[in-house]
Coordinates of C-alpha atoms in Angstrom, one line a residue:
M1 CA -10.9 -24.6 -15.6
N2 CA -12.3 -22.2 -18.2
V3 CA -11.3 -18.6 -18.9
G4 CA -13.9 -17.1 -16.5
D5 CA -12.8 -19.4 -13.7
R6 CA -9.2 -18.3 -14.3
L7 CA -10.1 -14.7 -14.3
K8 CA -12.0 -15.0 -11.0
K9 CA -9.3 -17.1 -9.4
V10 CA -6.4 -14.7 -10.1
R11 CA -8.5 -11.6 -9.2
N12 CA -9.2 -13.2 -5.8
I13 CA -5.6 -14.1 -5.3
R14 CA -4.6 -10.5 -6.0
N15 CA -7.3 -9.4 -3.6
L16 CA -8.9 -7.1 -6.1
R17 CA -12.6 -6.1 -6.1
L18 CA -14.6 -6.3 -9.4
A19 CA -15.0 -2.5 -9.2
E20 CA -11.3 -1.9 -9.0
V21 CA -10.5 -4.1 -12.0
A22 CA -13.3 -2.5 -14.0
E23 CA -11.9 0.9 -13.3
M24 CA -8.4 -0.2 -14.3
V25 CA -9.5 -1.5 -17.7
D26 CA -12.2 1.2 -18.3
K27 CA -15.1 -1.3 -18.2
T28 CA -18.2 -1.6 -16.1
E29 CA -18.2 -3.9 -13.1
A30 CA -21.0 -5.9 -14.8
T31 CA -18.8 -6.5 -17.8
I32 CA -16.0 -7.9 -15.7
Q33 CA -18.5 -10.1 -13.9
R34 CA -19.7 -11.4 -17.3
Y35 CA -16.2 -12.3 -18.2
E36 CA -15.8 -14.3 -15.0
S37 CA -19.1 -16.0 -15.6
G38 CA -17.8 -17.4 -18.9
N39 CA -19.4 -14.8 -21.3
I40 CA -16.3 -13.8 -23.2
K41 CA -17.7 -12.9 -26.6
N42 CA -16.5 -9.3 -26.3
L43 CA -13.2 -10.2 -24.5
K44 CA -10.8 -8.7 -27.0
L45 CA -7.0 -9.2 -27.1
D46 CA -6.3 -5.7 -25.6
I47 CA -8.5 -6.5 -22.6
I48 CA -6.9 -9.9 -22.1
E49 CA -3.5 -8.2 -22.2
S50 CA -4.6 -5.5 -19.8
L51 CA -6.1 -8.1 -17.3
A52 CA -3.0 -10.2 -17.6
E53 CA -0.8 -7.2 -16.7
I54 CA -3.1 -6.3 -13.7
Y55 CA -3.0 -9.9 -12.4
R56 CA 0.7 -10.4 -13.2
V57 CA 0.1 -13.5 -15.2
S58 CA 0.6 -14.3 -18.9
P59 CA -2.3 -13.8 -21.4
A60 CA -1.7 -17.5 -22.4
Y61 CA -2.5 -18.6 -18.9
L62 CA -5.8 -16.6 -18.8
M63 CA -6.9 -18.2 -22.1
G64 CA -6.0 -21.7 -21.0
W65 CA -3.1 -22.2 -23.3
E66 CA -0.8 -22.7 -20.4
S67 CA -1.9 -25.4 -18.0
E68 CA 0.4 -24.4 -15.0
S69 CA -0.3 -21.2 -13.2
P70 CA 2.7 -18.8 -13.4
I71 CA 1.4 -16.8 -10.5
T72 CA 4.0 -15.8 -8.0
F73 CA 2.7 -16.1 -4.5
S74 CA 5.3 -14.0 -2.7
H75 CA 7.6 -11.0 -3.6
E76 CA 10.7 -9.4 -2.1
Y77 CA 10.5 -5.8 -0.7
T78 CA 13.1 -3.4 0.4
Y79 CA 13.5 -3.5 4.2
Y80 CA 15.2 -0.7 6.1
P81 CA 16.5 -2.1 9.4
V82 CA 15.6 1.0 11.4
S83 CA 12.7 1.8 13.7
V84 CA 10.5 4.9 13.0
A85 CA 8.8 6.4 16.0
A86 CA 5.1 5.8 16.5
G87 CA 5.4 8.3 19.3
L88 CA 7.2 11.7 19.4
P89 CA 9.3 12.2 16.2
N90 CA 12.8 10.9 16.6
S91 CA 15.9 10.9 14.4
I92 CA 16.8 7.6 12.8
D93 CA 20.3 6.5 11.8
C94 CA 21.2 6.7 8.2
V95 CA 21.0 3.3 6.5
L96 CA 23.9 2.7 4.1
E97 CA 23.2 1.1 0.8
N98 CA 25.0 -2.1 1.8
E99 CA 22.9 -2.3 4.9
I100 CA 19.5 -2.3 3.2
E101 CA 17.9 -5.7 3.5
K102 CA 15.1 -7.7 1.6
I103 CA 12.1 -9.2 3.2
I104 CA 9.7 -11.7 1.5
L105 CA 6.0 -11.3 2.1
P106 CA 3.2 -13.4 0.7
D107 CA 1.0 -11.9 -2.1
E108 CA -2.2 -12.8 -0.2
M109 CA -1.0 -10.5 2.7
M110 CA 0.0 -7.6 0.4
G111 CA -3.2 -7.8 -1.7
K112 CA -3.4 -5.4 -4.5
W113 CA 0.1 -4.0 -3.7
A114 CA 1.7 -7.4 -4.1
G115 CA 5.0 -7.0 -6.1
A116 CA 4.8 -3.2 -6.1
N117 CA 8.3 -1.8 -6.5
D118 CA 7.4 1.5 -4.7
V119 CA 6.7 -0.2 -1.4
F120 CA 9.2 -0.5 1.4
I121 CA 9.1 -2.0 4.9
L122 CA 10.0 -0.4 8.3
K123 CA 9.4 -1.2 12.0
A124 CA 7.3 1.1 14.1
N125 CA 8.1 1.7 17.7
G126 CA 6.0 3.6 20.2
E127 CA 2.5 3.9 21.5
S128 CA 1.0 6.9 19.8
M129 CA -0.7 4.8 17.1
N130 CA -1.5 1.8 19.3
K131 CA -5.2 1.8 18.4
F132 CA -4.1 0.5 15.0
I133 CA -0.4 -0.1 15.0
S134 CA 1.1 -1.7 18.1
N135 CA 4.7 -1.2 19.2
G136 CA 7.1 -3.3 17.2
S137 CA 4.8 -3.7 14.2
L138 CA 6.2 -4.0 10.7
I139 CA 4.7 -1.4 8.4
A140 CA 4.5 -1.4 4.6
V141 CA 4.8 2.1 3.2
K142 CA 3.9 3.0 -0.4
C143 CA 5.7 6.0 -1.9
T144 CA 2.9 8.5 -2.7
P145 CA 3.0 12.0 -4.2
L146 CA 1.8 14.7 -1.8
N147 CA -1.2 15.6 -4.0
E148 CA -2.5 12.0 -3.7
F149 CA -2.6 11.9 0.1
K150 CA -6.1 12.0 1.6
N151 CA -7.1 13.3 5.0
G152 CA -7.0 10.3 7.4
D153 CA -4.2 8.4 5.7
I154 CA -1.6 7.0 8.0
V155 CA 1.8 8.3 6.8
V156 CA 5.5 8.2 7.6
F157 CA 6.9 11.7 7.6
S158 CA 10.0 13.6 8.7
Y159 CA 10.5 17.1 9.9
D160 CA 14.0 18.5 10.5
N161 CA 15.2 14.9 10.0
D162 CA 13.0 13.6 12.8
Y163 CA 10.7 10.7 11.7
S164 CA 7.3 9.5 12.8
V165 CA 4.1 7.7 11.9
K166 CA 0.8 9.5 12.3
R167 CA -2.5 10.1 10.7
F168 CA -2.3 12.9 8.1
I169 CA -4.7 15.9 7.9
N170 CA -4.2 18.8 5.4
D171 CA -6.0 21.6 7.2
K172 CA -6.3 24.0 4.3
V173 CA -8.5 26.5 6.2
N174 CA -5.7 27.2 8.7
S175 CA -2.8 26.6 6.3
R176 CA -1.2 23.8 8.2
F177 CA -0.5 20.0 8.2
I178 CA -1.7 18.0 11.2
F179 CA -0.2 14.7 12.2
R180 CA -2.6 13.1 14.6
P181 CA -2.0 10.2 17.0
E182 CA -4.5 7.4 17.5
S183 CA -3.6 6.2 21.0
T184 CA -5.2 4.9 24.1
D185 CA -2.6 7.1 26.0
E186 CA -3.8 10.7 26.1
V187 CA -0.3 12.0 26.6
F188 CA 0.1 12.2 22.8
S189 CA -1.2 15.2 21.0
D190 CA -1.3 16.6 17.4
Y191 CA 2.0 17.4 15.7
I192 CA 1.4 20.6 13.7
V193 CA 3.5 22.0 10.8
T194 CA 2.3 25.3 9.2
Y195 CA 2.6 25.8 5.5
D196 CA 5.1 28.6 6.1
N197 CA 7.3 26.3 8.1
A198 CA 7.0 23.2 5.9
D199 CA 10.3 23.6 4.0
S200 CA 11.9 20.6 5.8
L201 CA 8.7 18.6 6.0
K202 CA 8.8 15.4 3.9
I203 CA 6.0 12.8 3.7
H204 CA 7.7 9.6 2.7
G205 CA 4.7 7.5 2.0
K206 CA 1.3 6.1 3.1
V207 CA 1.1 3.1 5.4
I208 CA -0.8 0.4 3.4
L209 CA -0.3 -2.5 5.8
Y210 CA 0.9 -3.3 9.2
I211 CA 2.0 -6.6 10.6
T212 CA 1.8 -7.2 14.3
V213 CA 3.3 -10.1 16.3
F214 CA 1.5 -10.9 19.6
D215 CA 3.5 -12.3 22.4

């Protein structure tokens, strides 16, 4: 296996697109594609190190100096053994530090977030997001600053210590945050918090993955 083959293999394992890698190393998509095709004349040490960091392998493996792949195919994530409402916001019991658990998920499932230390796992209960997230699903939540949320993101939020999972909309025209259900049951409606009343609002992170078990 040559350098290009290794580059392509680990990129696919990490579930990253050429364009994503190109942006991370400040190169064009065509340049990354050339590297993967075996044209490595301009593949400098700093690029090798950057790619190795992105793919979480050693530079020596990418260059073929190590024969065995050091790729880790699964990682541990923090798991909070509580359920967050995918319905009306509900309070959840406080989880003590000694009650926090770990869950192991395969990298192929986690994709580009594999191994991220700012991702935690919860269980979602309820039917307000059942078009996407069914009752009892595990959800992977990435801690995200408020200014990085985009309209349409599915988020875990709390308001006055009541927690829920909904689709996020920042309605700047009307100075309010909308948390919208995506349900086949029309009983669920928008949950609205105005900017003036948002002191106790906290958006804990963006849902990047959900795992559903079918009976």
